[in-house]
Coordinates of C-alpha atoms and ligand atoms in Angstrom, one line a residue:
X1 CA 13.8 21.2 -110.4
X2 CA 12.1 22.0 -107.1
X3 CA 9.2 24.4 -107.7
X4 CA 9.5 27.7 -105.9
X5 CA 6.5 28.7 -104.0
X6 CA 5.7 32.5 -103.9
X7 CA 6.9 32.4 -100.3
X8 CA 10.2 30.7 -101.0
X9 CA 10.7 33.1 -103.9
X10 CA 10.3 36.1 -101.7
X11 CA 12.6 34.5 -99.1
X12 CA 15.3 34.0 -101.7
X13 CA 14.9 37.5 -103.1
X14 CA 15.0 39.0 -99.6
X15 CA 18.1 37.1 -98.7
X16 CA 19.9 38.6 -101.7
X17 CA 20.3 35.3 -103.7
X18 CA 19.1 37.4 -106.6
X19 CA 22.0 39.7 -106.0
X20 CA 21.5 43.1 -104.5
X21 CA 18.5 43.6 -106.8
X22 CA 15.1 44.0 -105.2
X23 CA 11.9 43.4 -107.1
X24 CA 8.7 45.3 -106.7
X25 CA 5.7 43.5 -105.2
X26 CA 3.9 42.0 -108.1
X27 CA 2.6 38.6 -109.2
X28 CA 5.3 36.0 -109.4
X29 CA 4.8 35.3 -113.1
X30 CA 5.7 38.9 -113.9
X31 CA 8.4 39.3 -111.3
X32 CA 11.2 37.6 -113.3
X33 CA 10.6 40.1 -116.2
X34 CA 10.2 43.1 -113.9
X35 CA 12.6 46.0 -114.0
X36 CA 15.0 45.5 -111.0
X37 CA 15.2 48.3 -108.4
X38 CA 18.8 48.8 -107.5
X39 CA 18.0 51.1 -104.7
X40 CA 18.7 51.6 -101.0
X41 CA 16.1 53.7 -99.2
X42 CA 17.2 57.1 -97.8
X43 CA 16.2 57.5 -94.2
X44 CA 15.9 60.8 -92.3
X45 CA 16.0 60.6 -88.5
X46 CA 13.9 63.2 -86.7
X47 CA 15.2 63.9 -83.3
X48 CA 18.9 63.3 -82.6
X49 CA 18.8 62.3 -79.0
X50 CA 20.4 59.3 -77.3
X51 CA 18.6 56.6 -79.3
X52 CA 19.3 58.1 -82.7
X53 CA 22.9 58.9 -81.8
X54 CA 23.9 55.6 -80.1
X55 CA 21.7 53.0 -81.8
X56 CA 19.9 54.1 -85.0
X57 CA 22.6 56.0 -86.8
X58 CA 25.4 53.4 -86.1
X59 CA 22.9 50.7 -87.2
X60 CA 22.3 52.5 -90.5
X61 CA 26.0 51.9 -91.3
X62 CA 25.2 48.2 -91.2
X63 CA 21.9 48.1 -93.1
X64 CA 21.7 46.5 -96.6
X65 CA 18.6 48.1 -97.9
X66 CA 18.6 51.6 -96.4
X67 CA 21.0 54.2 -95.2
X68 CA 21.2 57.5 -93.3
X69 CA 20.4 60.2 -95.9
X70 CA 19.2 63.1 -93.8
X71 CA 18.4 64.5 -90.4
X72 CA 15.7 66.8 -88.8
X73 CA 16.9 68.5 -85.7
X74 CA 15.9 71.3 -83.4
X75 CA 19.5 71.9 -82.3
X76 CA 21.5 74.0 -84.7
X77 CA 24.9 72.7 -83.4
X78 CA 24.0 69.1 -84.3
X79 CA 23.6 70.0 -88.0
X80 CA 27.4 70.4 -88.6
X81 CA 28.4 67.5 -86.3
X82 CA 26.1 65.0 -88.0
X83 CA 26.8 66.4 -91.5
X84 CA 30.5 65.7 -91.1
X85 CA 30.2 62.4 -89.2
X86 CA 27.8 60.8 -91.6
X87 CA 28.8 62.7 -94.8
X88 CA 25.3 64.1 -95.2
X89 CA 24.4 66.4 -98.1
X90 CA 23.5 70.0 -96.8
X91 CA 20.2 69.8 -98.7
X92 CA 19.1 66.8 -96.6
X93 CA 19.4 68.7 -93.3
X94 CA 16.1 70.1 -91.8
X95 CA 14.8 71.7 -88.7
X96 CA 11.4 71.3 -87.1
X97 CA 10.1 74.5 -88.9
X98 CA 11.2 73.7 -92.5
X99 CA 10.6 70.0 -92.1
X100 CA 7.6 70.0 -94.4
X101 CA 9.7 71.0 -97.4
X102 CA 11.2 67.5 -97.2
X103 CA 8.2 66.7 -99.6
X104 CA 10.3 68.0 -102.5
X105 CA 13.4 66.0 -101.6
X106 CA 13.7 62.7 -103.6
X107 CA 16.7 61.6 -101.6
X108 CA 14.5 61.0 -98.5
X109 CA 12.2 57.9 -98.8
X110 CA 11.5 57.3 -95.1
X111 CA 11.1 59.6 -92.1
X112 CA 12.0 57.9 -88.8
X113 CA 10.5 59.8 -85.8
X114 CA 12.6 59.5 -82.7
X115 CA 11.2 62.3 -80.5
X116 CA 9.5 62.4 -77.1
X117 CA 6.3 60.3 -77.3
X118 CA 3.9 63.2 -77.3
X119 CA 5.6 64.6 -80.5
X120 CA 5.3 61.3 -82.5
X121 CA 1.8 62.0 -83.9
X122 CA 2.5 65.5 -85.1
X123 CA 5.8 64.5 -86.9
X124 CA 4.5 61.2 -88.3
X125 CA 1.5 63.0 -89.8
X126 CA 3.6 65.7 -91.2
X127 CA 5.9 63.1 -92.7
X128 CA 3.0 61.2 -94.3
X129 CA 1.6 64.4 -95.7
X130 CA 5.0 65.1 -97.3
X131 CA 4.6 61.7 -99.0
X132 CA 7.3 59.9 -97.0
X133 CA 7.1 56.4 -95.6
X134 CA 7.1 56.5 -91.8
X135 CA 8.8 54.7 -89.0
X136 CA 7.5 55.8 -85.6
X137 CA 9.4 55.0 -82.4
X138 CA 7.7 53.2 -79.5
X139 CA 5.3 53.8 -77.9
X140 CA 3.6 54.8 -81.1
X141 CA 1.8 57.8 -79.5
X142 CA 0.3 58.9 -76.2
X143 CA -3.3 57.8 -77.0
X144 CA -5.3 55.4 -79.2
X145 CA -6.8 58.5 -80.8
X146 CA -3.3 59.6 -81.9
X147 CA -2.5 56.1 -83.2
X148 CA -5.6 56.3 -85.4
X149 CA -4.6 59.7 -86.7
X150 CA -1.2 58.4 -87.7
X151 CA -2.6 55.3 -89.3
X152 CA -5.2 57.3 -91.2
X153 CA -2.7 59.9 -92.4
X154 CA -0.4 57.2 -93.8
X155 CA -3.3 55.5 -95.5
X156 CA -4.6 58.8 -97.0
X157 CA -1.2 59.6 -98.3
X158 CA -0.5 56.1 -99.6
X159 CA 2.7 55.7 -97.5
X160 CA 3.9 52.7 -95.4
X161 CA 3.9 52.8 -91.6
X162 CA 6.1 50.8 -89.2
X163 CA 6.6 51.1 -85.4
X164 CA 10.2 50.9 -84.0
X165 CA 9.6 47.6 -82.3
X166 CA 13.1 46.3 -82.9
X167 CA 12.4 43.0 -81.0
X168 CA 10.0 42.0 -83.7
X169 CA 13.0 41.6 -86.1
X170 CA 15.2 39.8 -83.5
X171 CA 15.8 36.1 -84.1
X172 CA 15.1 35.2 -80.5
X173 CA 11.6 36.7 -80.7
X174 CA 11.0 34.6 -83.8
X175 CA 12.3 31.5 -82.1
X176 CA 9.8 32.1 -79.2
X177 CA 7.0 32.6 -81.7
X178 CA 8.0 29.3 -83.4
X179 CA 7.9 27.4 -80.1
X180 CA 4.5 28.8 -79.3
X181 CA 3.1 28.1 -82.8
X182 CA 4.5 24.6 -83.1
X183 CA 3.8 23.8 -79.5
X184 CA 7.4 22.6 -79.1
X185 CA 6.9 22.5 -75.3
X186 CA 3.1 21.9 -75.4
X187 CA 0.5 24.6 -74.8
X188 CA 1.7 27.8 -73.2
X189 CA -0.2 28.0 -69.9
X190 CA 1.4 30.9 -68.1
X191 CA 3.7 33.7 -69.2
X192 CA 5.7 35.9 -66.9
X193 CA 7.6 39.0 -68.1
X194 CA 9.2 42.1 -66.8
X195 CA 10.7 45.2 -68.3
X196 CA 12.2 47.9 -66.2
X197 CA 15.3 49.8 -65.0
X198 CA 16.2 52.1 -62.1
X199 CA 15.8 55.7 -63.0
X200 CA 18.0 58.1 -61.0
X201 CA 18.6 60.8 -63.6
X202 CA 17.5 64.3 -64.0
X203 CA 14.0 64.6 -62.5
X204 CA 13.1 67.1 -65.2
X205 CA 13.7 64.7 -68.1
X206 CA 10.8 64.3 -70.6
X207 CA 10.3 60.6 -69.6
X208 CA 9.1 61.8 -66.1
X209 CA 6.9 64.6 -67.6
X210 CA 3.5 63.2 -68.5
X211 CA 2.8 66.0 -71.0
X212 CA 5.8 64.8 -73.1
X213 CA 5.8 61.1 -72.3
X214 CA 2.1 60.2 -71.9
X215 CA 3.0 58.1 -68.8
X216 CA 5.9 56.6 -67.0
X217 CA 7.3 53.0 -66.9
X218 CA 4.3 51.6 -68.7
X219 CA 4.8 53.9 -71.7
X220 CA 8.5 53.4 -71.8
X221 CA 9.4 49.8 -70.9
X222 CA 5.9 48.5 -70.3
X223 CA 5.2 48.1 -74.0
X224 CA 8.0 45.4 -74.1
X225 CA 6.3 43.4 -71.4
X226 CA 2.9 43.8 -73.2
X227 CA 4.6 42.6 -76.4
X228 CA 6.3 39.6 -74.7
X229 CA 3.0 38.6 -73.1
X230 CA 1.4 38.5 -76.5
X231 CA 4.1 36.7 -78.5
X232 CA 4.7 34.5 -75.5
X233 CA 1.2 33.2 -75.9
X234 CA 0.7 33.9 -79.6
X235 CA -2.6 35.7 -78.9
X236 CA -4.1 39.0 -78.0
X237 CA -5.5 39.1 -74.4
X238 CA -9.2 39.2 -73.7
X239 CA -8.9 41.1 -70.5
X240 CA -6.5 42.9 -68.2
X241 CA -6.4 44.0 -64.6
X242 CA -3.6 46.1 -63.1
X243 CA -2.0 47.6 -60.0
X244 CA 0.3 50.6 -59.5
X245 CA 3.0 50.9 -56.8
X246 CA 4.7 54.1 -55.7
X247 CA 7.7 54.1 -53.3
X248 CA 9.5 57.3 -54.5
X249 CA 6.7 59.9 -55.0
X250 CA 9.2 62.8 -54.6
X251 CA 11.0 61.7 -57.7
X252 CA 8.1 60.2 -59.7
X253 CA 5.8 63.2 -59.2
X254 CA 4.0 63.0 -62.5
X255 CA 4.4 59.5 -63.9
X256 CA 3.9 55.9 -62.9
X257 CA 6.8 54.2 -61.1
X258 CA 5.9 50.5 -61.0
X259 CA 2.9 48.7 -62.6
X260 CA 1.9 45.0 -62.5
X261 CA -0.8 43.6 -64.8
X262 CA -2.5 40.3 -65.4
X263 CA -3.8 39.2 -68.8
X264 CA -6.4 36.5 -69.6
X265 CA -6.4 34.8 -73.0
X266 CA -9.3 33.1 -74.8
X267 CA -7.7 29.6 -74.6
X268 CA -7.3 29.9 -70.8
X269 CA -3.7 31.0 -70.7
X270 CA -2.7 33.7 -68.2
X271 CA 0.1 36.2 -68.2
X272 CA 1.6 38.4 -65.6
X273 CA 3.8 41.5 -66.3
X274 CA 5.8 44.0 -64.3
X275 CA 7.2 47.2 -65.6
X276 CA 9.1 49.8 -63.5
X277 CA 11.3 52.9 -63.5
X278 CA 12.4 51.7 -60.0
X279 CA 13.4 48.1 -60.5
X280 CA 15.4 46.2 -63.1
X281 CA 13.6 43.7 -65.2
X282 CA 14.4 42.1 -68.6
X283 CA 12.9 38.7 -68.8
X284 CA 10.3 36.5 -70.5
X285 CA 9.4 33.0 -69.2
X286 CA 6.8 30.8 -70.8
X287 CA 5.5 27.9 -68.7
X288 CA 4.0 25.2 -70.9
X289 CA 2.2 21.8 -70.5
X290 CA 5.4 20.0 -71.5
X291 CA 8.2 22.2 -70.2
X292 CA 9.3 25.8 -70.4
X293 CA 11.4 28.3 -72.3
X294 CA 12.8 31.7 -71.3
X295 CA 14.7 34.7 -72.5
X296 CA 16.8 36.6 -70.0
X297 CA 17.8 39.2 -71.0
X298 CA 14.7 39.4 -73.2
X299 CA 14.6 42.8 -74.8
X300 CA 17.9 44.7 -74.3
X301 CA 20.0 45.7 -77.3
X302 CA 21.7 42.3 -77.2
X303 CA 23.0 39.8 -77.1
X304 CA 19.8 38.2 -75.9
X305 CA 20.1 34.9 -74.1
X306 CA 17.7 32.0 -73.9
X307 CA 17.2 28.6 -72.3
X308 CA 14.7 25.7 -72.5
X309 CA 13.5 22.9 -70.2
X310 CA 15.3 20.3 -72.4
X311 CA 18.6 21.8 -71.3
X312 CA 19.3 23.7 -74.5
X313 CA 20.4 27.3 -74.9
X314 CA 18.8 29.5 -77.5
X315 CA 21.6 31.1 -79.4
X316 CA 21.9 33.2 -82.6
X317 CA 24.8 35.2 -84.1
X318 CA 24.6 38.8 -82.9
X319 CA 23.4 41.5 -85.3
X320 CA 22.2 44.9 -84.3
X321 CA 18.4 44.6 -83.8
X322 CA 17.9 48.1 -85.2
X323 CA 19.7 47.2 -88.5
X324 CA 17.5 44.1 -88.8
X325 CA 14.4 46.2 -88.0
X326 CA 15.1 49.0 -90.5
X327 CA 16.1 46.5 -93.3
X328 CA 12.8 44.6 -92.6
X329 CA 10.9 47.9 -93.1
X330 CA 12.9 48.7 -96.2
X331 CA 12.1 45.3 -97.7
X332 CA 8.4 45.9 -96.9
X333 CA 8.6 49.1 -98.9
X334 CA 10.7 47.8 -101.8
X335 CA 9.5 44.2 -102.1
X336 CA 6.1 44.3 -100.5
X337 CA 7.3 41.8 -97.9
X338 CA 5.5 41.5 -94.6
X339 CA 5.3 44.6 -92.4
X340 CA 6.7 43.1 -89.2
X341 CA 5.6 45.9 -86.9
X342 CA 2.6 47.7 -88.5
X343 CA 0.8 50.7 -87.1
X344 CA -2.0 48.4 -86.0
X345 CA 0.4 46.7 -83.6
X346 CA 1.3 50.0 -82.0
X347 CA -2.3 50.9 -81.8
X348 CA -3.2 47.6 -80.2
X349 CA -0.5 48.1 -77.5
X350 CA -1.9 51.6 -76.8
X351 CA -5.4 50.1 -76.4
X352 CA -3.9 47.8 -73.8
X353 CA -1.9 50.7 -72.1
X354 CA -5.2 52.7 -71.8
X355 CA -7.0 49.7 -70.4
X356 CA -4.2 49.2 -67.8
X357 CA -4.4 52.8 -66.7
X358 CA -8.2 52.5 -66.5
X359 CA -8.0 49.4 -64.4
X360 CA -5.6 51.1 -62.0
X361 CA -8.0 54.2 -61.8
X362 CA -10.8 51.8 -61.0
X363 CA -9.0 50.0 -58.2
X364 CA -7.7 47.0 -60.2
X365 CA -11.0 46.2 -61.9
X366 CA -10.7 43.8 -64.8
X367 CA -11.1 45.5 -68.2
X368 CA -12.5 43.5 -71.2
X369 CA -10.4 43.8 -74.3
X370 CA -11.9 43.2 -77.8
X371 CA -8.8 43.1 -80.0
X372 CA -9.4 40.2 -82.3
X373 CA -6.2 39.7 -84.2
X374 CA -5.3 43.4 -84.3
X375 CA -1.6 43.8 -84.6
X376 CA -0.8 40.0 -84.7
X377 CA 1.6 39.4 -87.6
X378 CA 2.5 35.8 -88.2
Ligands
NAD401 P1 16.4 61.6 -75.8 O1 15.9 62.5 -74.7 O2 17.7 61.1 -75.8 O3 16.2 62.5 -77.2 C1 15.1 63.2 -77.5 C2 15.3 64.1 -78.6 O4 14.1 64.9 -78.9 C3 16.5 65.1 -78.4 O5 17.2 65.2 -79.6 C4 15.7 66.4 -78.1 O6 16.5 67.5 -78.5 C5 14.5 66.3 -78.9 N1 13.4 67.1 -78.4 C6 12.6 67.9 -79.2 N2 11.7 68.5 -78.4 C7 11.9 68.1 -77.2 C8 11.3 68.4 -75.9 N3 10.2 69.3 -75.9 N4 11.7 67.8 -74.8 C9 12.8 66.9 -74.9 N5 13.4 66.6 -76.0 C10 13.0 67.2 -77.2 O7 15.3 60.5 -76.0 P2 15.5 59.1 -76.7 O8 16.0 58.1 -75.7 O9 16.4 59.3 -77.9 O10 14.0 58.7 -77.1 C11 13.4 59.2 -78.2 C12 12.2 58.2 -78.6 O11 12.8 57.0 -79.0 C13 11.2 58.0 -77.5 O12 9.9 57.8 -78.1 C14 11.6 56.6 -77.0 O13 10.6 55.9 -76.4 C15 12.2 56.0 -78.2 N6 13.2 54.9 -77.8 C16 13.1 53.7 -78.3 C17 14.1 52.7 -78.0 C18 13.9 51.4 -78.6 O14 14.6 50.5 -78.1 N7 13.1 51.1 -79.6 C19 15.1 53.1 -77.2 C20 15.2 54.4 -76.7 C21 14.3 55.3 -77.0

């Protein structure tokens, strides 16, 4: 009989070959005698805006290891609508004021914060203090300092922390990571990526208000281009220089419209990114010593699409990224499997965001980054 490595055992368990039973994270020898956990984690969404309504809640109907158990909302009318639509128990419905009493509710295992960026830190810290595992939407916060406060609160309260980086659970991202790691097309020499859309909506929306968003395109879509630059090369950058462009100052009064940035990597690779609230962009292309590969679209909700220089297309069956992401986090909590998007990854990206804004403020001056392997999960 083929011997199972610890890794292949977790893989089998995670794929459900052991049935729907999940086992706690413990030495392999003990795992076969361990008491099984027949449990799906109960998730409470905090903030019932567009992303919760149209992506996360529908995805929670498809997840295997977690489900929508509760809500936290500041809008009274949404309580009844969501209660009926998702068959929620009245005791699992909270508002921003009574949210902390969620500590006493055993039906809620995970709090998922889906509020404007400047509110992430407060609600993640309150969730951690209530003893709940935390998923924090991207960008993790509006400063590195806030990221540290969230990470520390989760550590101090012994709860797990994940960032809502859905692309980290997407099979296309993992295919790109595999090409980079296995040098399928040789060494990656240059990465080009962009992430943006044209914003024409309400000029008073929170995304255009720096106090609530922390910044414009860079905070919103820019984190995707930062992420693709990193998984497109398989490394953290050692420096960044950046430029900002403004063509509609009347609309983008308070936040950045378009930003370009260039990264250098320790092995000599270079990356260029563009992010915008005034131009569409949804692409990753890796130019290598023996060919190239690209995703276009690279980070929309899917389906993603990819091609390589050997004439192949990159194709995977479609599954909601958010369902994959929340199941990955649930498996991390239940099984102790890898945390695919830990708080350190969100913090790393915020260090880069701050360096980009600093470079712009200093007229494009190159900023040194000392990230080591922070946030790299392989
Ligand atoms: P949204 O504007 O649609 O919803 C925001 C929610 O926050 C609403 O329910 C609103 O009532 C509530 N809220 C509470 N206080 C508020 C205030 N002072 N101002 C404005 N709204 C307030 O936003 P969204 O698109 O759902 O984004 C929410 C979070 O999710 C953001 O951090 C965003 O970056 C993130 N997001 C992530 C993805 C992704 O693909 N991972 C996609 C969209 C949004």
